PDB file of C-alpha atoms in Angstrom:
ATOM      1  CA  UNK A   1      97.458 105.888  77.710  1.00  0.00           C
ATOM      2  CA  UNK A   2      97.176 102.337  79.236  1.00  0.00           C
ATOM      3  CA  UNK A   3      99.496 103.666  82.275  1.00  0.00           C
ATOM      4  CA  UNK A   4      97.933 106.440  82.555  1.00  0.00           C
ATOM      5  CA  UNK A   5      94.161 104.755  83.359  1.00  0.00           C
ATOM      6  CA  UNK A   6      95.996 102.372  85.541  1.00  0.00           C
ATOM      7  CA  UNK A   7      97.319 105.022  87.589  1.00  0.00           C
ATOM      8  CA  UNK A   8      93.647 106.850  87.491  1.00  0.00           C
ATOM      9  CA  UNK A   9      92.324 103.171  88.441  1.00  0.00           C
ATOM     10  CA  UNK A  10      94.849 103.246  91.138  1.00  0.00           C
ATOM     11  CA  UNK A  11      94.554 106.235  92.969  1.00  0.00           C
ATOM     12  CA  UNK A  12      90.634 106.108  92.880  1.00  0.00           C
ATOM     13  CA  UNK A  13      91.026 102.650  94.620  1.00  0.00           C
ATOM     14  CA  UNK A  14      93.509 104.042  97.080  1.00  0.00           C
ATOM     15  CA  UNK A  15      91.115 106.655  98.063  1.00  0.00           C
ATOM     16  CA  UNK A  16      88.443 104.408  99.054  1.00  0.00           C
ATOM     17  CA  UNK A  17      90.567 101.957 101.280  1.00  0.00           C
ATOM     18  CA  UNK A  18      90.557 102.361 104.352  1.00  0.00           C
ATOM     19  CA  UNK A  19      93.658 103.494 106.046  1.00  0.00           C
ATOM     20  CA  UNK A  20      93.866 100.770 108.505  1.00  0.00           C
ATOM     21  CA  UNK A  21      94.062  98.257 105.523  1.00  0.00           C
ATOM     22  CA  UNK A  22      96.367  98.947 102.910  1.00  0.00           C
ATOM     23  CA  UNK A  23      96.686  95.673 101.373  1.00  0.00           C
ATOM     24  CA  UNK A  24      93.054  95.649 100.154  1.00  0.00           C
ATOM     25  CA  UNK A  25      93.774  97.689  97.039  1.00  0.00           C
ATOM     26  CA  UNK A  26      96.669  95.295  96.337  1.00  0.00           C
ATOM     27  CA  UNK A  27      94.436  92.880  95.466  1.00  0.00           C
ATOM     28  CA  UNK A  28      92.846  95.285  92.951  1.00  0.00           C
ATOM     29  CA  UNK A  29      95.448  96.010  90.755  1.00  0.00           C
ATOM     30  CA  UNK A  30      97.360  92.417  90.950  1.00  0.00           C
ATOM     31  CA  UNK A  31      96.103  92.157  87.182  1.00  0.00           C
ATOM     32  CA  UNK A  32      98.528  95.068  86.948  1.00  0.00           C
ATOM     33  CA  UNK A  33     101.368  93.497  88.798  1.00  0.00           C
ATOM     34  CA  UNK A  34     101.399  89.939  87.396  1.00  0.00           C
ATOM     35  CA  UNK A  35     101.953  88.402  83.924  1.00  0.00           C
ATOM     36  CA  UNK A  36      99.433  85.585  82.811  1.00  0.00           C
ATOM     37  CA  UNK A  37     102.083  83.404  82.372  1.00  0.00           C
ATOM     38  CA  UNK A  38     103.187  83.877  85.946  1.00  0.00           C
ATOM     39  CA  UNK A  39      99.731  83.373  87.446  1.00  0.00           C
ATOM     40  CA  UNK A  40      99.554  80.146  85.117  1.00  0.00           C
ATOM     41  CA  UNK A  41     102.269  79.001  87.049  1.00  0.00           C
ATOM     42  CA  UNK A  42     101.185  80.039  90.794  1.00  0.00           C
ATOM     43  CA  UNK A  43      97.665  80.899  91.944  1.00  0.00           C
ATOM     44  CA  UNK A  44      96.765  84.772  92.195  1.00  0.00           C
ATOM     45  CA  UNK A  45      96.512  84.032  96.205  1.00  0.00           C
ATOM     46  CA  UNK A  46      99.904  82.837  96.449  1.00  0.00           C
ATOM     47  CA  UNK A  47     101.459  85.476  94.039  1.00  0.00           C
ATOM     48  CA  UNK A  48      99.520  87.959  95.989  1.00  0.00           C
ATOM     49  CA  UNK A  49     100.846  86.343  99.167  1.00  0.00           C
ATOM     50  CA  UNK A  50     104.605  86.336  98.243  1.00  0.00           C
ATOM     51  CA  UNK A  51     104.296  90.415  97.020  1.00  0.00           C
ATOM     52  CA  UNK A  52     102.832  91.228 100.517  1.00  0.00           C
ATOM     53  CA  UNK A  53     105.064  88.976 102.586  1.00  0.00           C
ATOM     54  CA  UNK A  54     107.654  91.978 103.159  1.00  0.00           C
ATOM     55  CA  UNK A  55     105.685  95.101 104.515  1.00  0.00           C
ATOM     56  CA  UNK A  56     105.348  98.157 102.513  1.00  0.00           C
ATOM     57  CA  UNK A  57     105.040 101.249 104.865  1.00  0.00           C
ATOM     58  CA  UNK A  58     103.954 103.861 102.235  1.00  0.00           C
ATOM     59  CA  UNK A  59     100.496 104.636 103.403  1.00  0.00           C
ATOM     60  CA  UNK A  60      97.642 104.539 101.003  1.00  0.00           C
ATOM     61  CA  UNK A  61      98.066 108.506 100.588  1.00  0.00           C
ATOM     62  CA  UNK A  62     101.665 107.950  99.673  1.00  0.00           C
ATOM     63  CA  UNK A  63     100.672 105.521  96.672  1.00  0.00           C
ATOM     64  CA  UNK A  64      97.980 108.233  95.734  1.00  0.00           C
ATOM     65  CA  UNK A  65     100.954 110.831  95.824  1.00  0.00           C
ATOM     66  CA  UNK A  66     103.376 108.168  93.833  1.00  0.00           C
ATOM     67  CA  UNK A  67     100.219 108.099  91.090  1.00  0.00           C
ATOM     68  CA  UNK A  68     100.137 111.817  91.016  1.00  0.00           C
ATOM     69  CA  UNK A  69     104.051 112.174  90.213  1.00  0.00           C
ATOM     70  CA  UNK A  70     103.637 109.424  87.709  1.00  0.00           C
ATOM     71  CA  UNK A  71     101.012 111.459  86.061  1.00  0.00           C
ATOM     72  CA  UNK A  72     102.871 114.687  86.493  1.00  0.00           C
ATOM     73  CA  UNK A  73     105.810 113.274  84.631  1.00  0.00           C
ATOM     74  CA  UNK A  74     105.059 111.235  82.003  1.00  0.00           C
ATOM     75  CA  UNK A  75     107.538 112.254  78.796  1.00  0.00           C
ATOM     76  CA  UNK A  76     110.995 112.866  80.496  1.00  0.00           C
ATOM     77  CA  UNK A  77     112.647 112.543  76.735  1.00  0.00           C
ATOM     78  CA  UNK A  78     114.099 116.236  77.409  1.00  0.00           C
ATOM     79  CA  UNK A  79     115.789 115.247  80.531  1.00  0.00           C
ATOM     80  CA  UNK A  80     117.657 112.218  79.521  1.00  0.00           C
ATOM     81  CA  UNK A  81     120.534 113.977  78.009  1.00  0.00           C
ATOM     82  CA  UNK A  82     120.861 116.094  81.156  1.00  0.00           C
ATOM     83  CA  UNK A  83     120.873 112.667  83.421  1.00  0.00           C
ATOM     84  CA  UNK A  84     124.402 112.217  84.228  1.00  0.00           C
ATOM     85  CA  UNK A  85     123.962 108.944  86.660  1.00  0.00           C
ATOM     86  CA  UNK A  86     123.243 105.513  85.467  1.00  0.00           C
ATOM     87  CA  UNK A  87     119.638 104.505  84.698  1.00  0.00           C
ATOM     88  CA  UNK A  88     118.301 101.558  85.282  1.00  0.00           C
ATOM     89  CA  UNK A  89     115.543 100.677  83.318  1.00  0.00           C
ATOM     90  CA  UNK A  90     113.419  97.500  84.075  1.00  0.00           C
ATOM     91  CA  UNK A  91     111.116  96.403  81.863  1.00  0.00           C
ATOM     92  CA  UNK A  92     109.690  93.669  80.368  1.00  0.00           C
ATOM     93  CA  UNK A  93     109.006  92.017  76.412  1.00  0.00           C
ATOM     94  CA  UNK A  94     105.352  91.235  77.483  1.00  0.00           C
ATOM     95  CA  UNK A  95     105.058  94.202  79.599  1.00  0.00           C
ATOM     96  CA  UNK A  96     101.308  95.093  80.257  1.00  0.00           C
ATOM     97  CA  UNK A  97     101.872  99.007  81.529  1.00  0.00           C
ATOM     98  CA  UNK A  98     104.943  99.529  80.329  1.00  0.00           C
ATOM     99  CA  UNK A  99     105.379  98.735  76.757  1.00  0.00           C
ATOM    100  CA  UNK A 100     109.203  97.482  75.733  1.00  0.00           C
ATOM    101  CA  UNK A 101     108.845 100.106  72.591  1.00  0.00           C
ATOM    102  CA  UNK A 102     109.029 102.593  75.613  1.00  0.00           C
ATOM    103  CA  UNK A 103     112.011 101.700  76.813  1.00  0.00           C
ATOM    104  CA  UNK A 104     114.076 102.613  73.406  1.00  0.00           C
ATOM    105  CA  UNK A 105     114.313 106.207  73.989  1.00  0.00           C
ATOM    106  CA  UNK A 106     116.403 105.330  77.042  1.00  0.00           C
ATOM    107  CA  UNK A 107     118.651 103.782  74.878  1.00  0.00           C
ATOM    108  CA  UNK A 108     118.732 106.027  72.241  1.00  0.00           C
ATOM    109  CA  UNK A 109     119.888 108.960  75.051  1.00  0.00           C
ATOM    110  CA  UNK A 110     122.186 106.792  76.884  1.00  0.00           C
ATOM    111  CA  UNK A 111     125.980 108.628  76.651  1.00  0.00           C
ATOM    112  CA  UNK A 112     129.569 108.041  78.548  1.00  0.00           C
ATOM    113  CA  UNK A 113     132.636 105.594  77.895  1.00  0.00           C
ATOM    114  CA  UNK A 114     132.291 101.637  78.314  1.00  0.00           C
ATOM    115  CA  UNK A 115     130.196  99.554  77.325  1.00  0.00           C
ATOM    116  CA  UNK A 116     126.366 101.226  76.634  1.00  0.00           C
ATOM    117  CA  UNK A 117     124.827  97.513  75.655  1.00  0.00           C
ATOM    118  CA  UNK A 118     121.793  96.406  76.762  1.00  0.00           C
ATOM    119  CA  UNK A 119     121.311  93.518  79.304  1.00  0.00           C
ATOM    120  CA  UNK A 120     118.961  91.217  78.851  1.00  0.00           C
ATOM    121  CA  UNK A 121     118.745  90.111  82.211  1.00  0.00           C
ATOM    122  CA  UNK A 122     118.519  91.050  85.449  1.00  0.00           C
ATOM    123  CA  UNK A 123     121.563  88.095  85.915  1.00  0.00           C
ATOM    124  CA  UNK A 124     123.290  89.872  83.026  1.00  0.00           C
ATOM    125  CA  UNK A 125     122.761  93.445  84.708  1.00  0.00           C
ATOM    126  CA  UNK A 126     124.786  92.739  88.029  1.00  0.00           C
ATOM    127  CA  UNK A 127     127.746  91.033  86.555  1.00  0.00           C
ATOM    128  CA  UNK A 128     128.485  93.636  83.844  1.00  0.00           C
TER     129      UNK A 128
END
């Protein structure tokens, strides 16, 4: 449910930017991108400024579209055993949208040879 009004939240700000400035709504949902502990560390500006430093050319009705298939497609637990590629999954143990509990059904469907473990890390991800 918390995703769910973020995306609402999202999409209504997206609608009301205008076009010629999409990084207005960024600033708006930065409580959704950042953990407290990381803006303890750095200052919301500067976080703000090091997520915007590389452009993003989706246009503010992309992101509304992006919301909409979010929305469309919340409980994919059907289609996991039908997923045939690797998945990655990121997600975090403090995670404010995306709660790690979440995350388990991925496991739970995850089938093929080697080794199905979990990494921890993103470090531990690319050299497995």
């Amino acid at each position: 449910p918390h995703l769910a009004g973020a995306l609402h939240d999202c999409m209504n700000v997206f609608s009301c930017a205008p076009p010629a400035r999409p990084d207005l709504p960024v600033y708006f949902y930065s409580r959704f991108l950042f953990s407290p502990g990381y803006l303890a560390q750095v200052s919301a500006p500067l976080a703000l400024n090091l997520y915007t430093a590389v452009h993003n050319p989706i246009t503010l009705e992309g992101r509304i579209q992006l919301c909409l298939g979010a929305l469309s497609h919340i409980d994919l637990r059907a289609q996991l055993a039908e997923i045939d590629l690797p998945v990655i999954a990121v997600q975090a143990t403090q995670g404010a949208l995306v709660k790690p509990v979440h995350s388990e059904v991925f496991v739970e469907h995850r089938k093929g040879g080697g080794d199905l473990s979990e990494a921890k890390t993103i470090h531990e991800a690319l050299t497995n």
